[in-house]
C-alpha atoms as one frame of an Amber mdcrd trajectory, in Angstrom:
protein
  -0.383   0.025  -0.430   1.422   3.459  -0.981   2.108   6.204   2.208  -1.085
   8.048   2.769   0.890  11.270   3.852   0.423  10.317   8.456  -3.617  10.355
   7.416  -5.229   9.237  11.062  -7.605   7.182  11.416 -10.144   7.435  14.354
 -11.969   3.883  15.748 -12.596   2.206  19.451 -10.895  -0.803  18.898  -7.077
  -1.692  17.478  -7.046  -5.320  17.109  -3.265  -6.152  16.271  -3.651  -9.654
  14.290  -6.294 -11.336  12.002  -5.931 -14.601  12.318  -9.024 -16.731  13.782
  -9.933 -14.947  16.297  -8.838 -11.257  15.672 -10.331 -11.335  12.256 -13.722
 -13.167  14.856 -13.525 -10.593  17.712 -13.271  -7.457  14.655 -16.629  -8.734
  13.631 -18.318  -9.496  16.997 -17.241  -5.818  18.019 -18.431  -4.272  14.567
 -21.967  -5.923  14.072 -22.635  -4.814  16.854 -21.656  -1.149  16.680 -17.805
  -0.840  17.684 -15.529   0.869  15.510 -12.609  -1.565  14.847  -9.665  -1.433
  12.765  -8.048  -4.925  12.568  -4.490  -5.286  11.541  -3.420  -8.174   9.646
  -0.242  -8.863   7.795  -0.616 -11.470   5.772  -2.912 -10.842   2.614  -6.803
 -11.710   2.530  -5.907 -12.390  -1.117  -3.749 -15.407   0.029  -6.253 -16.604
   2.315  -9.430 -16.933  -0.298  -6.711 -18.566  -3.142  -5.206 -21.328  -0.707
  -5.364 -24.829  -1.477  -6.102 -27.886   0.783  -2.992 -28.186   3.205  -5.518
 -30.612   5.175  -5.715 -28.758   9.195  -8.128 -28.403  10.349 -10.097 -26.609
  13.424 -12.389 -27.618  16.492 -14.839 -25.874  16.657 -16.585 -26.358  19.721
 -20.818 -26.055  20.690 -20.310 -23.036  22.795 -18.623 -21.299  19.947 -20.637
 -22.773  17.057 -23.047 -20.301  18.961 -20.532 -17.393  18.905 -20.374 -17.643
  15.254 -24.216 -17.966  15.009 -25.227 -15.061  17.011 -23.014 -12.630  14.933
 -23.610 -14.307  12.036 -20.955 -15.448  10.774 -21.731 -19.321  10.711 -23.230
 -19.331   7.220 -20.553 -18.863   6.160 -18.963 -21.986   7.683 -21.607 -24.535
   7.833 -21.163 -25.980   4.595 -17.601 -26.922   5.347 -18.548 -28.429   8.706
 -18.521 -31.558   9.837 -20.571 -32.053  12.620 -18.994 -34.537  16.103 -22.262
 -36.606  16.681 -20.086 -39.038  19.200 -16.595 -39.352  21.165 -14.892 -42.553
  21.925 -11.395 -42.193  24.458  -9.576 -45.091  24.987  -6.149 -46.124  26.683
  -3.753 -48.406  24.333  -0.799 -49.356  22.825   0.826 -49.415  19.558   0.109
 -52.919  18.049  -2.681 -53.041  20.328  -5.569 -51.117  19.779  -7.430 -49.325
  21.857  -8.395 -51.348  25.404 -11.109 -52.310  26.295 -11.988 -49.736  28.669
 -13.665 -46.626  27.006 -15.475 -43.968  27.218 -18.485 -42.982  24.947 -20.192
 -39.653  24.530 -23.357 -39.413  22.501 -24.329 -36.008  21.255 -28.508 -36.902
  21.623 -27.206 -36.922  25.623 -26.979 -33.042  24.903 -29.348 -32.110  22.120
 -26.701 -30.875  19.998 -22.847 -31.950  18.425 -20.461 -31.631  20.197 -18.518
 -29.352  18.040 -17.870 -29.478  14.002 -14.324 -30.116  12.477 -13.152 -27.475
  10.045 -10.858 -27.406   7.261  -8.978 -24.091   8.643  -8.707 -22.734   4.789
 -12.839 -22.010   4.880 -12.712 -21.183   8.234 -10.420 -18.409   7.087 -12.282
 -18.117   3.943 -15.864 -17.682   5.387 -14.382 -14.906   7.645 -12.779 -12.744
   5.006 -15.858 -12.965   3.020 -18.312 -11.870   6.446 -15.834  -9.353   7.236
 -15.986  -7.683   3.492 -19.411  -7.236   4.601 -19.024  -4.736   7.632 -17.162
  -1.756   6.417 -19.613   0.414   8.091 -17.889  -0.576  11.848 -15.217  -2.211
   9.935 -11.290  -1.259   8.239  -9.530  -4.248   7.629  -5.605  -3.236   6.586
  -4.065  -5.915   4.924  -1.561  -6.783   4.008  -0.251  -4.566   6.506   2.310
  -4.477   9.517   2.022  -2.035  12.615   5.852  -0.005  13.549   5.023   0.765
  16.556   2.127   0.837  19.363   2.190   3.728  22.054  -0.075   3.219  24.744
  -1.057   6.401  27.191  -3.124   7.124  29.177  -6.399   7.929  27.723  -5.761
   6.686  23.816  -3.288   4.396  21.944  -1.787   5.475  18.870  -0.227   2.665
  16.444   1.737   3.823  13.508   1.874   1.734  10.594   3.827   0.809   7.917
   2.433   2.975   5.155   2.536   6.353   7.284  -1.029   6.122   8.609  -1.449
   6.045  11.774  -4.134   4.719  13.792  -6.078   6.554  16.844  -8.096   4.466
  19.443  -9.637   3.866  22.434  -7.931   0.743  23.164  -5.810  -2.335  21.373
  -6.307  -5.808  21.377  -3.132  -8.437  21.061  -3.993 -11.380  18.826  -0.820
 -11.538  17.807  -0.481 -14.844  18.443   1.948 -16.864  21.480   5.177 -14.479
  20.423   3.296 -11.648  21.015   5.326  -8.349  20.557   2.557  -6.577  22.212
   2.560  -8.484  25.401   6.253  -8.221  25.455   6.161  -4.216  25.255   4.142
  -3.791  27.858   6.530  -5.841  29.791   4.028  -8.725  30.770   5.186 -11.902
  31.866   4.583 -15.438  31.329   4.765 -18.650  32.598   5.858 -21.731  30.081
   7.053 -24.656  29.495   7.836 -27.654  26.699   7.119 -31.216  26.304   9.544
 -33.944  24.775   6.385 -34.165  22.069   5.446 -33.230  18.111   2.070 -33.143
  17.358   1.947 -34.274  13.667  -1.343 -33.077  11.762  -3.209 -33.726   8.389
  -5.128 -35.791   6.829  -6.001 -38.291   5.654  -9.161 -40.626   3.261 -10.381
 -43.979   3.959 -12.618 -46.545   2.719 -15.668 -46.567   5.966 -18.002 -43.451
   6.563 -17.043 -41.863  10.148 -19.896 -41.392  11.018 -19.658 -38.375  12.803
 -17.629 -40.163  15.791 -14.258 -38.464  16.607 -11.654 -40.504  18.461  -8.818
 -39.830  21.073  -6.669 -42.845  21.887  -4.589 -42.598  24.505  -0.864 -44.033
  23.710   2.396 -43.878  25.766   4.482 -41.515  23.932   0.682 -38.621  23.536
  -2.236 -39.122  22.551  -3.773 -40.016  18.863  -6.892 -38.534  17.799  -9.013
 -39.278  14.453 -11.382 -36.444  13.626 -13.792 -36.798  11.418 -14.336 -34.133
   8.280 -16.702 -33.267   5.102 -16.591 -35.130   2.486 -14.062 -34.253  -0.189
 -15.220 -33.457  -3.611 -14.963 -36.375  -5.235 -17.428 -37.957  -2.234 -14.327
 -39.426  -0.406 -14.172 -39.966   3.107 -11.736 -37.283   5.289 -10.679 -37.308
   8.636  -8.062 -35.252   9.973  -5.675 -37.350  12.986  -3.516 -34.879  15.179
  -0.773 -37.839  15.974   1.404 -36.489  19.253   4.590 -38.462  19.089   7.890
 -37.644  21.222   9.619 -35.372  19.393  12.703 -37.948  17.350  10.242 -39.666
  15.669   7.892 -37.092  14.607  10.771 -35.849  12.825  10.997 -39.275  11.810
   7.521 -39.968  11.680   6.372 -36.551   8.731   9.626 -37.273   6.424   7.421
 -41.394   5.744   6.073 -42.435   2.461   2.570 -42.444   1.941   2.245 -46.109
   2.241   4.293 -46.068   5.633   2.641 -42.991   7.025  -0.581 -45.196   6.372
   0.792 -48.390   7.872   2.197 -46.260  11.080  -1.673 -44.831  11.253  -3.081
 -48.595  11.174  -1.398 -49.648  13.956  -2.602 -46.746  16.566  -6.153 -47.134
  15.143  -6.901 -50.160  13.444  -9.244 -51.015  10.905 -11.975 -49.369  11.810
 -12.336 -46.958   9.155 -10.580 -49.344   6.498  -7.593 -48.902   4.856  -6.337
 -44.765   4.907  -3.894 -43.050   2.355  -3.144 -40.155   3.568  -3.672 -36.811
   1.482  -2.456 -33.371   1.313   1.176 -32.563   2.978   1.626 -33.435   6.925
   2.716 -30.552   9.787   5.031 -31.274  13.031   4.059 -28.770  16.010   6.691
 -29.322  18.701   4.173 -28.739  21.410   4.537 -26.351  24.562   2.147 -24.401
  27.097   2.084 -20.570  27.768  -0.443 -18.451  30.403   0.028 -14.907  30.450
   0.435 -13.491  34.408  -2.118 -11.066  33.586  -4.466 -10.291  30.807  -4.289
  -6.517  30.403  -2.215  -3.448  30.915  -2.235  -0.124  30.570  -5.546   0.570
  27.482  -4.200  -3.272  26.623  -5.628  -6.597  26.144  -4.308  -9.886  25.600
  -6.908 -11.998  23.287  -5.821 -15.339  22.362  -2.642 -17.286  22.235  -1.755
 -14.134  23.361  -2.978 -14.496  26.743  -2.376 -18.965  27.144  -1.361 -21.481
  24.684  -2.262 -25.260  26.036  -1.505 -29.267  24.796  -3.209 -30.946  22.360
  -4.515 -33.703  23.948  -8.520 -31.798  23.709  -9.074 -29.689  21.387  -9.741
 -26.717  23.305  -6.683 -24.663  22.136  -8.896 -22.200  19.595 -11.817 -22.385
  22.055 -10.495 -20.746  24.597 -10.145 -18.040  22.490 -13.161 -18.221  21.422
 -14.284 -18.142  24.537 -11.749 -14.860  25.310 -13.578 -13.554  22.337 -17.367
 -14.244  23.696 -16.267 -12.620  26.983 -14.654  -9.621  25.732 -16.567  -8.501
  23.613 -19.395  -8.350  25.660 -17.332  -6.474  28.300 -16.989  -3.463  25.329
 -20.189  -3.967  24.130 -22.112  -3.293  26.794 -19.177  -0.520  28.166 -20.394
   1.319  24.964 -24.181   1.066  25.626 -23.583   2.951  28.529 -21.242   5.590
  27.262 -18.369   5.266  29.433 -14.271   4.304  28.110 -14.580   1.153  26.496
 -10.719   1.488  26.704 -10.680   2.072  31.465  -9.274   0.195  33.948 -12.575
  -1.190  34.870 -14.150  -2.989  31.920 -10.423  -4.347  31.240 -10.605  -5.679
  35.192 -13.290  -7.275  34.463 -12.464  -9.207  31.163  -9.449 -10.114  33.500
 -11.714 -11.394  36.227 -14.019 -13.623  33.696 -10.963 -15.217  31.632  -8.899
 -16.168  33.752  -9.996 -18.824  35.968 -11.912 -20.662  32.586  -8.658 -20.743
  30.850  -6.332 -22.069  34.231  -8.059 -24.738  34.684  -7.563 -26.148  30.983
  -4.221 -25.038  31.273  -4.048 -27.067  34.526  -6.300 -29.510  33.592  -4.441
 -30.802  29.464  -0.955 -30.621  30.818  -1.946 -32.778  33.704  -4.298 -35.246
  31.103  -0.989 -35.110  29.266   1.196 -36.241  31.691  -0.896 -38.915  33.563
  -1.968 -40.857  30.224   2.023 -40.279  29.355   2.681 -42.969  32.182   2.723
 -46.691  31.138   3.126 -48.076  34.338   1.389 -50.662  35.212  -1.044 -49.554
  38.429  -1.254 -45.791  36.491  -2.627 -47.955  33.602  -5.270 -50.007  35.467
  -6.691 -46.351  37.578  -7.133 -44.693  34.378  -9.104 -48.064  32.417 -11.367
 -48.209  35.781 -11.832 -44.523  36.186 -12.851 -44.078  32.218 -15.159 -47.442
  32.651 -16.531 -46.021  35.960 -17.124 -42.823  34.333 -18.514 -44.795  31.417
 -21.486 -45.686  33.693 -22.363 -42.486  35.176 -24.613 -40.675  32.873 -24.989
 -37.565  35.416 -20.943 -37.327  35.613 -20.804 -38.048  31.521 -22.858 -35.553
  31.524 -20.647 -32.748  32.759 -17.653 -34.105  30.690 -19.644 -33.646  27.438
 -20.613 -30.186  28.079 -16.680 -29.464  28.954 -16.068 -30.219  25.887 -18.458
 -28.224  24.525 -16.996 -25.467  26.624 -20.994 -24.893  28.080 -19.797 -24.528
  31.580 -18.884 -21.430  33.783 -20.579 -18.403  34.166 -21.253 -18.347  29.828
 -21.216 -15.235  27.820 -24.689 -14.427  25.631 -22.521 -14.650  22.393 -21.466
 -18.223  23.763 -25.686 -18.851  24.403 -26.094 -17.835  20.514 -28.022 -14.695
  22.008 -27.498 -11.522  21.123 -25.325  -8.384  22.037
């Protein structure tokens, strides 16, 4: 973009980072009358033209409610596979799932637990939806941010093309390596795992019937997640295979035939013969949690505030829950005619989100450590626990509501209610 001669754009909220969380936050605010500037380094055309790369995300029921409430879900729904059943099991490579399993049936809660959606389709849907919000949204992309200055009564961002954005508040949606978090001197607690996640897509002979599988192995969980059928009617699933880092390095380089054999060893014949399609990705696993979510005129949203182990598929959904709480805080403050960047509204947002996020960070870390232990007494206790929960319907429903992101003090958007 060309230099605009130092022009200053005035909005209420500046969002730095246009990924899945940042774009959703921009939409949630703009549809409720808040003026927003969304700054993204990535070119929207690149997103719209993206080819299939095999990556997919789980959108929990609560997050889907929010996307429905703001009007975005209609763009996503044709590409979203409902999760109607979840099967959790404990076992060993070459032995398949153990006899003790935990089964969740979405009919017990009245709606799908969530949906699996290709990341490229999520991003495309967001871009199409944002394009219709130009009355309240200025989407600057591709665009870099040279500097963000936070003052007692305003925030001013200097853009790469010479323009400036003035706002009441800045939302940092710039990821786990957030520059805005560092500049605000917000510390994080972080730790790594001796694991990496291998992510990709498979086609398979038999229909998945909307079942999501999570099979716990000593090296980490192996998840098989249902996707919508491909363009030629082929049955597809997304895998998230957690493995020791050195083995993960080798696994992503295997031939398609050898890779399929490794999948068969871990998953068995449930889906019939499997064939890897598209690229495979390897991600070293780590976790982090910011010691605070706010500073003067600044809020951390999504991965800038927290990042967790993928054992429960809740990372993106934590970010979406941040969006729902943040949007409600801002919209309600604005309707009262009060400053949307005041310390009071930021404190409310942090209080609302910290307990849920802290609980999930600890729970996913603990689950990974528990199921990575293959000592016979520990494994016996795990299997007995799975069997016990499977027989206790009230407790199962509590766990199902957790998987759906539908517990605690829910913002209105997560209940599919407008702001």
